[in-house]
mmCIF file of C-alpha atoms in Angstrom:
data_model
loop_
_atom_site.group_PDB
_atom_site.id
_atom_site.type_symbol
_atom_site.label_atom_id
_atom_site.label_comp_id
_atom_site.label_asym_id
_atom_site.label_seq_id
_atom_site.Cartn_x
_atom_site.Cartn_y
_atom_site.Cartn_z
ATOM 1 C CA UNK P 1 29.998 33.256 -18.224
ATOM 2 C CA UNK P 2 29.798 31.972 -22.175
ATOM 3 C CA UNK P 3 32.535 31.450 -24.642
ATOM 4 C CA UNK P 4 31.758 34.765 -26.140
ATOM 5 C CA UNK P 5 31.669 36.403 -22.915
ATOM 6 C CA UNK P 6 35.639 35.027 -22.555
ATOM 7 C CA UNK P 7 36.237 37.038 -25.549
ATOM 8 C CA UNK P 8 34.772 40.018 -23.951
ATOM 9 C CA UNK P 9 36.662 39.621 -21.483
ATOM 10 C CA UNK P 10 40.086 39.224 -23.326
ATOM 11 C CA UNK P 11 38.616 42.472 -25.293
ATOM 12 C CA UNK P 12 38.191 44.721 -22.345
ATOM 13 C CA UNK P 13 41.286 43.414 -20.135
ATOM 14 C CA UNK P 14 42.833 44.240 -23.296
ATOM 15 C CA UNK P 15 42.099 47.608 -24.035
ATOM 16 C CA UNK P 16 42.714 48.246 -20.074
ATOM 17 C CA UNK P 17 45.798 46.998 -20.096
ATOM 18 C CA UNK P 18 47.205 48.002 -23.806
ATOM 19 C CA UNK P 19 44.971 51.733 -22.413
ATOM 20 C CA UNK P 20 47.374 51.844 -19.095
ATOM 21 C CA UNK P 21 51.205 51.201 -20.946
ATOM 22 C CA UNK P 22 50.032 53.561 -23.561
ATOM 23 C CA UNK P 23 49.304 55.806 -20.644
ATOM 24 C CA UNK P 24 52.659 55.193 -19.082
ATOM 25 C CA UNK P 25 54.385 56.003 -22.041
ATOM 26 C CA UNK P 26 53.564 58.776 -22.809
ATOM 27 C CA UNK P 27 55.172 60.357 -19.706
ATOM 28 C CA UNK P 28 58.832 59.697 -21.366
ATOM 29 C CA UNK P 29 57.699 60.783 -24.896
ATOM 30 C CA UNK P 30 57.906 64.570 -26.564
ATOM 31 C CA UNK P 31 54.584 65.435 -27.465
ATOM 32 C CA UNK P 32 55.951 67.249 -30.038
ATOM 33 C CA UNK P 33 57.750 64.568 -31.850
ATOM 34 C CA UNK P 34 56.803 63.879 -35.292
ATOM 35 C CA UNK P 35 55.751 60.054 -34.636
ATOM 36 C CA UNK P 36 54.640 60.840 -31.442
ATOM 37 C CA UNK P 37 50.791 59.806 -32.303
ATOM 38 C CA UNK P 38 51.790 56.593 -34.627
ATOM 39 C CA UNK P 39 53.943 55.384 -31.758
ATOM 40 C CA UNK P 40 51.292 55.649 -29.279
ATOM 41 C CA UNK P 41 48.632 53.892 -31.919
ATOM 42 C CA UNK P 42 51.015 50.876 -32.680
ATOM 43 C CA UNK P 43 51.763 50.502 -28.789
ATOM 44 C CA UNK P 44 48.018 50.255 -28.357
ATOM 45 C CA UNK P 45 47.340 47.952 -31.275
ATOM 46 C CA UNK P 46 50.272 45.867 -30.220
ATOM 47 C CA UNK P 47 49.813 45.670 -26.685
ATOM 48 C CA UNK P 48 46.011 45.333 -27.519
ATOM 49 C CA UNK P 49 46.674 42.428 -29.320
ATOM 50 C CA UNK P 50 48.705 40.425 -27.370
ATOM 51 C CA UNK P 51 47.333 41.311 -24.392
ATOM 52 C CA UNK P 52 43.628 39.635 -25.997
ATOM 53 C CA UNK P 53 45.452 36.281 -27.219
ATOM 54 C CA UNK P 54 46.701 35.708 -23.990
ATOM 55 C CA UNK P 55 44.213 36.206 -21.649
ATOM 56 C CA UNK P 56 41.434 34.754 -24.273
ATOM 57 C CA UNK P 57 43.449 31.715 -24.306
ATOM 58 C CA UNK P 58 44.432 31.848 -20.429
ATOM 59 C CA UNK P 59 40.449 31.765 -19.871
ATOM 60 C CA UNK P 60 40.445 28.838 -22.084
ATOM 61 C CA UNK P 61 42.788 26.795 -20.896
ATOM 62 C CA UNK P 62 41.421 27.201 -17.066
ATOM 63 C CA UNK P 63 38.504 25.699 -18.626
ATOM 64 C CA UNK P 64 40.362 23.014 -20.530
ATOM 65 C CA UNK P 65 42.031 22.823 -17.281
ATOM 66 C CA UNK P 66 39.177 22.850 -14.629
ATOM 67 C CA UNK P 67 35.925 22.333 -15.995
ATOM 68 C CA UNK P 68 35.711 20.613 -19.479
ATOM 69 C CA UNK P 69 36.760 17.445 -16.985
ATOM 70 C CA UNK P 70 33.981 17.774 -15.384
ATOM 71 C CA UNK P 71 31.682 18.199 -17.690
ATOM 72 C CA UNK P 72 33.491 15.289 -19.853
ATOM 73 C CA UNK P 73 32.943 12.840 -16.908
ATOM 74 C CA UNK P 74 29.115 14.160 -16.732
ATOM 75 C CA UNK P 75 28.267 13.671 -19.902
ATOM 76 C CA UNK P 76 30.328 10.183 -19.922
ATOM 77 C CA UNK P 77 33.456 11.338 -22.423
ATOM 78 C CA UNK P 78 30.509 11.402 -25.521
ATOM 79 C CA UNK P 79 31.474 15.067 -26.493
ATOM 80 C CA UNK P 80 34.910 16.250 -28.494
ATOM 81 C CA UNK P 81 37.013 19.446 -27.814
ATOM 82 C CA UNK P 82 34.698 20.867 -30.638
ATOM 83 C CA UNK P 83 31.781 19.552 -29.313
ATOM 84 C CA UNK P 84 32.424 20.899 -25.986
ATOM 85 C CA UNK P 85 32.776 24.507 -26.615
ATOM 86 C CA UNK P 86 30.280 24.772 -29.375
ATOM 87 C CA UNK P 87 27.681 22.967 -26.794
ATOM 88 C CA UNK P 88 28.690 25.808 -24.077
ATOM 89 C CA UNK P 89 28.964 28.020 -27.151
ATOM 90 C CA UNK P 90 25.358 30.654 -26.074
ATOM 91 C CA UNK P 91 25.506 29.138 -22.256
ATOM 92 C CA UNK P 92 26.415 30.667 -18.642
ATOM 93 C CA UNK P 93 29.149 28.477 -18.170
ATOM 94 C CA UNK P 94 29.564 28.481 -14.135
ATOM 95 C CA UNK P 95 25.826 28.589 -14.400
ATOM 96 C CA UNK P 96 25.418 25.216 -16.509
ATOM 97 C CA UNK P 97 28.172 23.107 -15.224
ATOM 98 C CA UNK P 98 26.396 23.715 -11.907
ATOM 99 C CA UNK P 99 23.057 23.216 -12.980
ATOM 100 C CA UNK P 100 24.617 19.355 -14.705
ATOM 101 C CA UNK P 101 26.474 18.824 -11.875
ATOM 102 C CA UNK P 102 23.356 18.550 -9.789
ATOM 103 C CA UNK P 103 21.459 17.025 -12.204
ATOM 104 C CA UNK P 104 24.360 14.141 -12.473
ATOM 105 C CA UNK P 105 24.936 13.590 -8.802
ATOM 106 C CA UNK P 106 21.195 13.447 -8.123
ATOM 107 C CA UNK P 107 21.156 10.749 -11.003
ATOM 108 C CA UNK P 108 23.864 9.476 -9.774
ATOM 109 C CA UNK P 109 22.111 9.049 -6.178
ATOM 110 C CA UNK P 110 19.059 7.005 -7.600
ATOM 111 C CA UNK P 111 21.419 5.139 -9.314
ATOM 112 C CA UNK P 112 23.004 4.102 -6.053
ATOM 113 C CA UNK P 113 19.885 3.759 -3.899
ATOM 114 C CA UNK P 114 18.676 1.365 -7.044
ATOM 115 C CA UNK P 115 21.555 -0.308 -6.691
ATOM 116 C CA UNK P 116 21.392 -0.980 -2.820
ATOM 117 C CA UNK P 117 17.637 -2.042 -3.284
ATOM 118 C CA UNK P 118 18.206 -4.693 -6.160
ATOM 119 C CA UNK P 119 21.632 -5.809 -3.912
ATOM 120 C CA UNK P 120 19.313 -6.048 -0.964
ATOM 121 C CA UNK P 121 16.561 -8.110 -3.347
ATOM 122 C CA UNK P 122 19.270 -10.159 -5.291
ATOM 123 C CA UNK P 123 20.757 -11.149 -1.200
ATOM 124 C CA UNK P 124 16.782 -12.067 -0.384
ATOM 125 C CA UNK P 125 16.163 -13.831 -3.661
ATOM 126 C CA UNK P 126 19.321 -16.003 -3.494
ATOM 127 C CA UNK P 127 18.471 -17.022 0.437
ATOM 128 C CA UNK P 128 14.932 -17.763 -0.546
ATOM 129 C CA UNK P 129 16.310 -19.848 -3.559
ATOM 130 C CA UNK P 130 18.377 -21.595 -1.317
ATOM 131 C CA UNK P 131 15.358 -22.489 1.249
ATOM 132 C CA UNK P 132 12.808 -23.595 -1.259
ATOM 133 C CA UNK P 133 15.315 -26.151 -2.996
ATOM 134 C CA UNK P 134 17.191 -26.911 0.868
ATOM 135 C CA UNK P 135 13.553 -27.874 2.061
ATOM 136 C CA UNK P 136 12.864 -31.244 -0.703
ATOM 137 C CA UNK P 137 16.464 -31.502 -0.670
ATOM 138 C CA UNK P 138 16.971 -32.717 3.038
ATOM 139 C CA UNK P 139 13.711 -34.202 2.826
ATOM 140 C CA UNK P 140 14.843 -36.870 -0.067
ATOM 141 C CA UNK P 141 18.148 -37.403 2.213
ATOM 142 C CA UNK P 142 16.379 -38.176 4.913
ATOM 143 C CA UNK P 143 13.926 -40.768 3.567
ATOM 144 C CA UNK P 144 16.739 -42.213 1.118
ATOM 145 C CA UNK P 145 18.997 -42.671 4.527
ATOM 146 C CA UNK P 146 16.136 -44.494 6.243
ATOM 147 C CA UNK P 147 15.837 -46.700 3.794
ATOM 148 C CA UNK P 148 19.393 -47.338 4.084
ATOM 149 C CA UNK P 149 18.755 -47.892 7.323
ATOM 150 C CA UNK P 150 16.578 -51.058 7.057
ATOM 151 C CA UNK P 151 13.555 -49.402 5.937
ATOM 152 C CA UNK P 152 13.899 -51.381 2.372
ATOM 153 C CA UNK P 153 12.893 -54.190 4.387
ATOM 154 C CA UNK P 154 9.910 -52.859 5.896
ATOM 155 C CA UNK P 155 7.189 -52.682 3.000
ATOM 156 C CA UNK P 156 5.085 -50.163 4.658
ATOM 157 C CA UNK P 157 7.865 -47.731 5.400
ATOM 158 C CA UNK P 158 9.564 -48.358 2.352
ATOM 159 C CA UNK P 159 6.533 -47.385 0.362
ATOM 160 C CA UNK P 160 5.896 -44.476 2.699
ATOM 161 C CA UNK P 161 9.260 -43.226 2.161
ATOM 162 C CA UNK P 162 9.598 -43.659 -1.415
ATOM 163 C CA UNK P 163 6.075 -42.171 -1.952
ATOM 164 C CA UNK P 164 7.061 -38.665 -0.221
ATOM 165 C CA UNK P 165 10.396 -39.035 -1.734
ATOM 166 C CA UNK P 166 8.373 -38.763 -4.569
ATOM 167 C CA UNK P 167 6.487 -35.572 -3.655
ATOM 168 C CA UNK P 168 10.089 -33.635 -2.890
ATOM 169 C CA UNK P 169 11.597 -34.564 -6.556
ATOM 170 C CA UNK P 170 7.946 -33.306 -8.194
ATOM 171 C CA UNK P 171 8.331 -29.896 -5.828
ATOM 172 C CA UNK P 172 12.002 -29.583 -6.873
ATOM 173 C CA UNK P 173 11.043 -29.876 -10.854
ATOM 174 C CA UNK P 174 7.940 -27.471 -10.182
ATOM 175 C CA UNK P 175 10.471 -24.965 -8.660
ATOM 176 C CA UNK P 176 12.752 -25.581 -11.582
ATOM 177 C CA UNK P 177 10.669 -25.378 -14.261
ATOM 178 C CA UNK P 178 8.982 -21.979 -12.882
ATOM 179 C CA UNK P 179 12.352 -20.657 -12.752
ATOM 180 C CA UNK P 180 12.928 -21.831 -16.110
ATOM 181 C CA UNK P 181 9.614 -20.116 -17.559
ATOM 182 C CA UNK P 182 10.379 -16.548 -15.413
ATOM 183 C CA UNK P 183 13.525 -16.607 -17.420
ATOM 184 C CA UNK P 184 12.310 -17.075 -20.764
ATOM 185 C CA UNK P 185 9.773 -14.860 -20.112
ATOM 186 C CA UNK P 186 11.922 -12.165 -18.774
ATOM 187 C CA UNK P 187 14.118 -12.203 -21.862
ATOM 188 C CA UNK P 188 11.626 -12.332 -24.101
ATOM 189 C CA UNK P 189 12.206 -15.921 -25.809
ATOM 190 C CA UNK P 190 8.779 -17.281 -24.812
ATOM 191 C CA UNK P 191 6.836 -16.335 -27.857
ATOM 192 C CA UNK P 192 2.930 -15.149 -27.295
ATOM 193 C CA UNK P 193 0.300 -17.173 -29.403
ATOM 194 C CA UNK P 194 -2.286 -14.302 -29.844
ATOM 195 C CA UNK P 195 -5.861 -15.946 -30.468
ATOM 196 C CA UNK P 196 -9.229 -14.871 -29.898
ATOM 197 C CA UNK P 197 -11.196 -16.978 -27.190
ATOM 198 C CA UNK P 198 -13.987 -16.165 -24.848
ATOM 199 C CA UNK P 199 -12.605 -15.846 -21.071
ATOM 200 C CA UNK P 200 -15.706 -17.395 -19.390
ATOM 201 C CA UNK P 201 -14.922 -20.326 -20.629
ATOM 202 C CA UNK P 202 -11.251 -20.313 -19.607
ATOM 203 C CA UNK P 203 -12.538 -19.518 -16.427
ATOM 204 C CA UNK P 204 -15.042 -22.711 -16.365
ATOM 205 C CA UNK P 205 -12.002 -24.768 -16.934
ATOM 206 C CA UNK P 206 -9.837 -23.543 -14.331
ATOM 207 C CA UNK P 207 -12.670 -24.116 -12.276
ATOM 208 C CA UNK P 208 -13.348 -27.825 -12.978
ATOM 209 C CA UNK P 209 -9.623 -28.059 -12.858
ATOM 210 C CA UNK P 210 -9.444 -27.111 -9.029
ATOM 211 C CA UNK P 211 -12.716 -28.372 -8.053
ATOM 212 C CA UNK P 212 -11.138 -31.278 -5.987
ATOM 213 C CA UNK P 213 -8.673 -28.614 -4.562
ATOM 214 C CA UNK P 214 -11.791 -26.142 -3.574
ATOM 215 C CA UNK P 215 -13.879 -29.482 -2.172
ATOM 216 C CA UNK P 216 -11.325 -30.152 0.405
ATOM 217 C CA UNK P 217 -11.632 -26.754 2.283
ATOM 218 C CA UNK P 218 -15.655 -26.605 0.975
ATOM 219 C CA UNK P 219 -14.448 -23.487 -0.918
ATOM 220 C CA UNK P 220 -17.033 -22.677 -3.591
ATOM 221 C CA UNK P 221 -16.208 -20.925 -6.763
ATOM 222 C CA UNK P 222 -18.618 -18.233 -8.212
ATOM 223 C CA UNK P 223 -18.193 -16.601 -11.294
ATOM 224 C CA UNK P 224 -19.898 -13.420 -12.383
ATOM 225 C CA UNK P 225 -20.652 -11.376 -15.892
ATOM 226 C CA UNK P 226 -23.120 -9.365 -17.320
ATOM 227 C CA UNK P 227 -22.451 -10.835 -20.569
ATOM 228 C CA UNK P 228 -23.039 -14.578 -21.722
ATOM 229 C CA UNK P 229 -19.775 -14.538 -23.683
ATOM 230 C CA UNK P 230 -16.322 -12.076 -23.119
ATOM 231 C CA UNK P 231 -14.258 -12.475 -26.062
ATOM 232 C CA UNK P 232 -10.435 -11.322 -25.798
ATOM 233 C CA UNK P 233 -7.111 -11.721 -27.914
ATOM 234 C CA UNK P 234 -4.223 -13.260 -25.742
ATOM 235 C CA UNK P 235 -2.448 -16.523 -25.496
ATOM 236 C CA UNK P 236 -5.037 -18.854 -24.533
ATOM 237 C CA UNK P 237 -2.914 -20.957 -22.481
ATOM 238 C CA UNK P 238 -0.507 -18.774 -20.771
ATOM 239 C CA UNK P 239 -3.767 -16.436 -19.197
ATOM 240 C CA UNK P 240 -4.858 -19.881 -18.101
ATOM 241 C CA UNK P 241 -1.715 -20.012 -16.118
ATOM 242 C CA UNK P 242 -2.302 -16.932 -14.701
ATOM 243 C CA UNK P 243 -6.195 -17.964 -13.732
ATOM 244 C CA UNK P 244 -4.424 -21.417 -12.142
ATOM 245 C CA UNK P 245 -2.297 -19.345 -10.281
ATOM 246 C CA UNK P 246 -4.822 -16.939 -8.879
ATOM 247 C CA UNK P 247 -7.348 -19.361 -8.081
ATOM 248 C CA UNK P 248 -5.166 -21.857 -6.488
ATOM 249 C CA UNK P 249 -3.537 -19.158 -4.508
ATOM 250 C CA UNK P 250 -7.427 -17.886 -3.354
ATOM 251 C CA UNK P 251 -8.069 -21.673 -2.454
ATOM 252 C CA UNK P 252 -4.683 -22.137 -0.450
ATOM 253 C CA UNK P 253 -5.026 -18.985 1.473
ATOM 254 C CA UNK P 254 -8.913 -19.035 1.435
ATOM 255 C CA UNK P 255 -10.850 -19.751 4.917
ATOM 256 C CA UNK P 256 -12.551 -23.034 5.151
ATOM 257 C CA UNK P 257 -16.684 -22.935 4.285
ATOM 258 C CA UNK P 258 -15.084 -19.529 2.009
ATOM 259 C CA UNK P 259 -15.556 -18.399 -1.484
ATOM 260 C CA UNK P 260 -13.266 -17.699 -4.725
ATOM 261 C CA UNK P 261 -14.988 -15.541 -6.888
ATOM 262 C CA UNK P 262 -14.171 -13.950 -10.410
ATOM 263 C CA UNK P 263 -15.780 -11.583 -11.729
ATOM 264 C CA UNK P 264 -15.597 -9.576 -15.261
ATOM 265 C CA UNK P 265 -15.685 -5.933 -16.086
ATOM 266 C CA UNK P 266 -16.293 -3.931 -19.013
ATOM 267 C CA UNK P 267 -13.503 -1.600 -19.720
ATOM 268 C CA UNK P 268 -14.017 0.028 -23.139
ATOM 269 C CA UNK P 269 -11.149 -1.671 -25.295
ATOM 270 C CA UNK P 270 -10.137 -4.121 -22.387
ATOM 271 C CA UNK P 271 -11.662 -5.885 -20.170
ATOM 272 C CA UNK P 272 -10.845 -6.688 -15.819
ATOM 273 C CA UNK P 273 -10.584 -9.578 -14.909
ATOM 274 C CA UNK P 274 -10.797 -9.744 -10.911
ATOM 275 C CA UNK P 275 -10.120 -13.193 -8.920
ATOM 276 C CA UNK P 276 -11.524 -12.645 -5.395
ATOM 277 C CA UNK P 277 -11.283 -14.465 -2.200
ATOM 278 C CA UNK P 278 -12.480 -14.586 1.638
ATOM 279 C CA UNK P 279 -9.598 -15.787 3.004
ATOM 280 C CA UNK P 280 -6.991 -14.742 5.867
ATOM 281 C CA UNK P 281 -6.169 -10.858 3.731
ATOM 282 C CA UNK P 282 -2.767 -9.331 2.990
ATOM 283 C CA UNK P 283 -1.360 -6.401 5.391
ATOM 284 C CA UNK P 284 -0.450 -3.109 3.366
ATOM 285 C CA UNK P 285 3.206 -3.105 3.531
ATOM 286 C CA UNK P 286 3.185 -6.704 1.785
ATOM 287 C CA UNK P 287 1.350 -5.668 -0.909
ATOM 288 C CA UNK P 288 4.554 -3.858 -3.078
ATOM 289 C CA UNK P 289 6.037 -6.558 -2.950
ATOM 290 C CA UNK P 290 4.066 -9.548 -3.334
ATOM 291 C CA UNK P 291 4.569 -10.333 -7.317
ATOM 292 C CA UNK P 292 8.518 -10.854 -6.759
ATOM 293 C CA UNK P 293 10.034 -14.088 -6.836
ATOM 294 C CA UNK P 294 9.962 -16.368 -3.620
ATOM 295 C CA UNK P 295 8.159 -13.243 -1.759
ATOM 296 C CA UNK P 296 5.901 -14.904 1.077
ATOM 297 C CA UNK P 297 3.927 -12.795 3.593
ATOM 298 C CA UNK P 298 4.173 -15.340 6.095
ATOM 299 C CA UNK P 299 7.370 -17.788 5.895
ATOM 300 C CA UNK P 300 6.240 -20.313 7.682
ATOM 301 C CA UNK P 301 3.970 -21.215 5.519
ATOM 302 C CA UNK P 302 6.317 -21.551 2.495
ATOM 303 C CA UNK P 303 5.197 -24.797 1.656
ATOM 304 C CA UNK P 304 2.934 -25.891 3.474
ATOM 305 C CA UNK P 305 0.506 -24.653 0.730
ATOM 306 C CA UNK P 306 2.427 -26.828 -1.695
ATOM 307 C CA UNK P 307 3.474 -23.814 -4.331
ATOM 308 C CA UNK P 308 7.005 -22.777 -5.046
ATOM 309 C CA UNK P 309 6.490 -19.444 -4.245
ATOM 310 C CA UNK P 310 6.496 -18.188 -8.221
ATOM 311 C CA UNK P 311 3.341 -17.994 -9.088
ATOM 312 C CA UNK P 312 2.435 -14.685 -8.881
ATOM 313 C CA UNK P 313 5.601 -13.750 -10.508
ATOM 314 C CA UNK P 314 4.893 -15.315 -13.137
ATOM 315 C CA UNK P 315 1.411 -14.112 -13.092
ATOM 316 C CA UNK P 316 2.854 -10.291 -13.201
ATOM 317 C CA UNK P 317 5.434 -11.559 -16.395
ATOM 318 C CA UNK P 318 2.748 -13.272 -18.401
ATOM 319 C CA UNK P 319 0.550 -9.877 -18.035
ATOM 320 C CA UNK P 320 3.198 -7.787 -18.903
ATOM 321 C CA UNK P 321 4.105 -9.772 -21.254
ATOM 322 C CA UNK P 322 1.005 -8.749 -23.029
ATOM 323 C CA UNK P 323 1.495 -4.923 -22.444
ATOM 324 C CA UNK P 324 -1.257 -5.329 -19.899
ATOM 325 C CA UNK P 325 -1.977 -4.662 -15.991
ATOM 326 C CA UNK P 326 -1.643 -6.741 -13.220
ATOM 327 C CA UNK P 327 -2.504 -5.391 -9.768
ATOM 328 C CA UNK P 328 -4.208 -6.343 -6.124
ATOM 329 C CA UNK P 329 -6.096 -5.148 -3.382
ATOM 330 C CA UNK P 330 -6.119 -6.362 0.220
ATOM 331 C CA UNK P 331 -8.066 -6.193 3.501
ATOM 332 C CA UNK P 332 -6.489 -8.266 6.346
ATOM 333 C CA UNK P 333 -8.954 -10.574 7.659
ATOM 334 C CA UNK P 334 -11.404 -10.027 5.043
ATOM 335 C CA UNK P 335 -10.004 -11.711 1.834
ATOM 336 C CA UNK P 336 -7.752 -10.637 -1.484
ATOM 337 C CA UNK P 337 -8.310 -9.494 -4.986
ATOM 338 C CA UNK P 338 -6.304 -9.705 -7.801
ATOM 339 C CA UNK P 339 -6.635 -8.065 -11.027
ATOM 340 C CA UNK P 340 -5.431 -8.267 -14.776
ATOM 341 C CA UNK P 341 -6.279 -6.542 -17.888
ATOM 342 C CA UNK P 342 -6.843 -8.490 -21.186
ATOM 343 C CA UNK P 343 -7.381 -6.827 -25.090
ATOM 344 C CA UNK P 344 -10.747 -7.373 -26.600
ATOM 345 C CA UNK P 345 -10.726 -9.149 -29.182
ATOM 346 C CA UNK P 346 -11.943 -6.753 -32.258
ATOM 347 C CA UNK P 347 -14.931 -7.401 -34.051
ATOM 348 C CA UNK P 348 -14.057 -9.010 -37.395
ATOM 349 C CA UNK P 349 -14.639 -7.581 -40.935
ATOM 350 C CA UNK P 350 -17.254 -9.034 -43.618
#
């Protein structure tokens, strides 16, 4: 039913009703008399008339009344009166509020199954907070209240202590400053420095970097390219974060007598970057999930492996970051791969 249709409506209920008095009246009028015709054409016309206005606007207000609320709280109060009927102006009415209904409530469910999820995610992420700072936290009590005990006294133990002491204040800046650099990154304040540089030899670095970390599981690192030089444009430093992320994770997570290996691909106008390893895998349902913050596949490890449990998120910002790709691939058992996209650097103009 349209606004037009309404006055239809008023028209034909009209002339049925101003059709049936005239009708009726003429069974006490003479026939005969004089104004007998004009009487019966201004009792139409009259009846007619008011007999339009008020059902036209009776239709209207039931809308006023029963819909327009609904379709004011759909489309979030944005429209006026005006607006209202000149939107439903050429529209089934019953038909559309029906059809926006459903289209609202079934917005209005993913709305509250996002909700739930990022509740659920924003519970997980404030109890994994609160175990990766708890962990160096209690640790630095409890050497600080053996020294209290008498360990000041003892030289070896009070060097002990203090040294791992130490270790627990580095981990809690580490965790601290990731935080710090997810946040800056997520609101957009950490500014890109775009430069052209050739990603082998980023790679090469990252690798001499780590070498003492790969030694002590006699992890080797292997790095393969068809090309002698891959030149892209990102921020130089930042993608070496994300390298020194994946490689350390490959490393930490790697099998003893194992191998990290990157590995370059051609990609018209980008180029793939792949960091693989030989390590303990990933199961499938992990996967989704693994570039959120504090995520760990196996909690007992937490950190044991020394990280803070950011890194990858930080990898998947950084990436972003530069309207690029960042994805994985697992086989449990068999080793990981992660992946990122980079912009070639374009050729420049003599």
């Amino acid at each position: 039913m349209t606004i037009s249709s309404h006055r239809n409506l008023a028209i034909i209920l009209g002339l049925i009703l101003a059709g049936l008095v005239s009708l009726f009246s003429l069974i006490g009028l003479d026939i005969n008399h004089v104004d007998f015709y004009k009487y019966i054409i201004v009792e139409f016309l009259s009846v007619f008339l008011v007999a339009y206005i008020l059902i036209y606007f009776a239709v209207r207000g039931l809308i006023d009344k029963k819909i327009k609320p609904i379709y004011k709280i759909i489309n979030a109060g944005n429209k006026t009166g005006t607006e209202f009927y000149k939107d439903l102006e050429d529209k089934n009415l019953v038909s559309e509020v029906e059809r926006e209904v459903a289209i609202w409530a079934g917005k209005k469910v993913r709305e509250i199954d996002q909700l739930k999820k990022m509740e659920k995610y924003r519970k997980e992420f404030l109890g994994n907070v609160s175990h990766e700072l708890k962990t160096p936290i209690f640790n630095i009590q409890g050497y600080i209240l053996t020294l209290l005990d008498g360990g000041l006294e003892d030289v070896t133990i009070n060097r002990k202590d203090l040294e791992r002491t130490e270790k627990s204040v580095n981990r809690l800046i580490s965790i601290v400053e990731d935080l710090e650099k997810i946040s800056r990154l997520e609101s957009g304040q950490l500014e890109l420095q775009y430069e052209n540089f050739n990603i082998l030899d980023l790679v090469k670095e990252v690798f001499e970097l780590q070498e003492m970390r790969a030694r002590n599981k006699n992890i080797k690192f292997c790095l393969l390219s068809n090309e002698k030089a891959v030149m892209v444009n990102a921020d130089r430093k930042k993608i070496l974060d994300v390298l020194a992320n994946l490689i350390i994770n490959s490393i930490n997570y790697g099998q003893e007598n194992g191998k990290t290996t990157v590995e370059i691909f051609d990609m018209d106008n980008q180029i793939l970057v792949e960091v693989s390893d030989t390590g303990i895998g990933i199961a499938e349902k992990h996967l989704s999930r693994l570039f959120e913050r504090f995520y760990r596949v196996d909690k007992s490890r937490s950190s044991n492996e020394g990280g803070t449990g950011l890194g990858l998120a930080i990898v998947k910002h950084i990436i972003e970051a530069h309207d690029q790709h960042v994805s994985v691939r697992s086989n449990e058992g068999k080793g990981s791969s992660f992946g990122f996209t980079l912009s070639k650097s374009k050729p420049t103009q003599k």
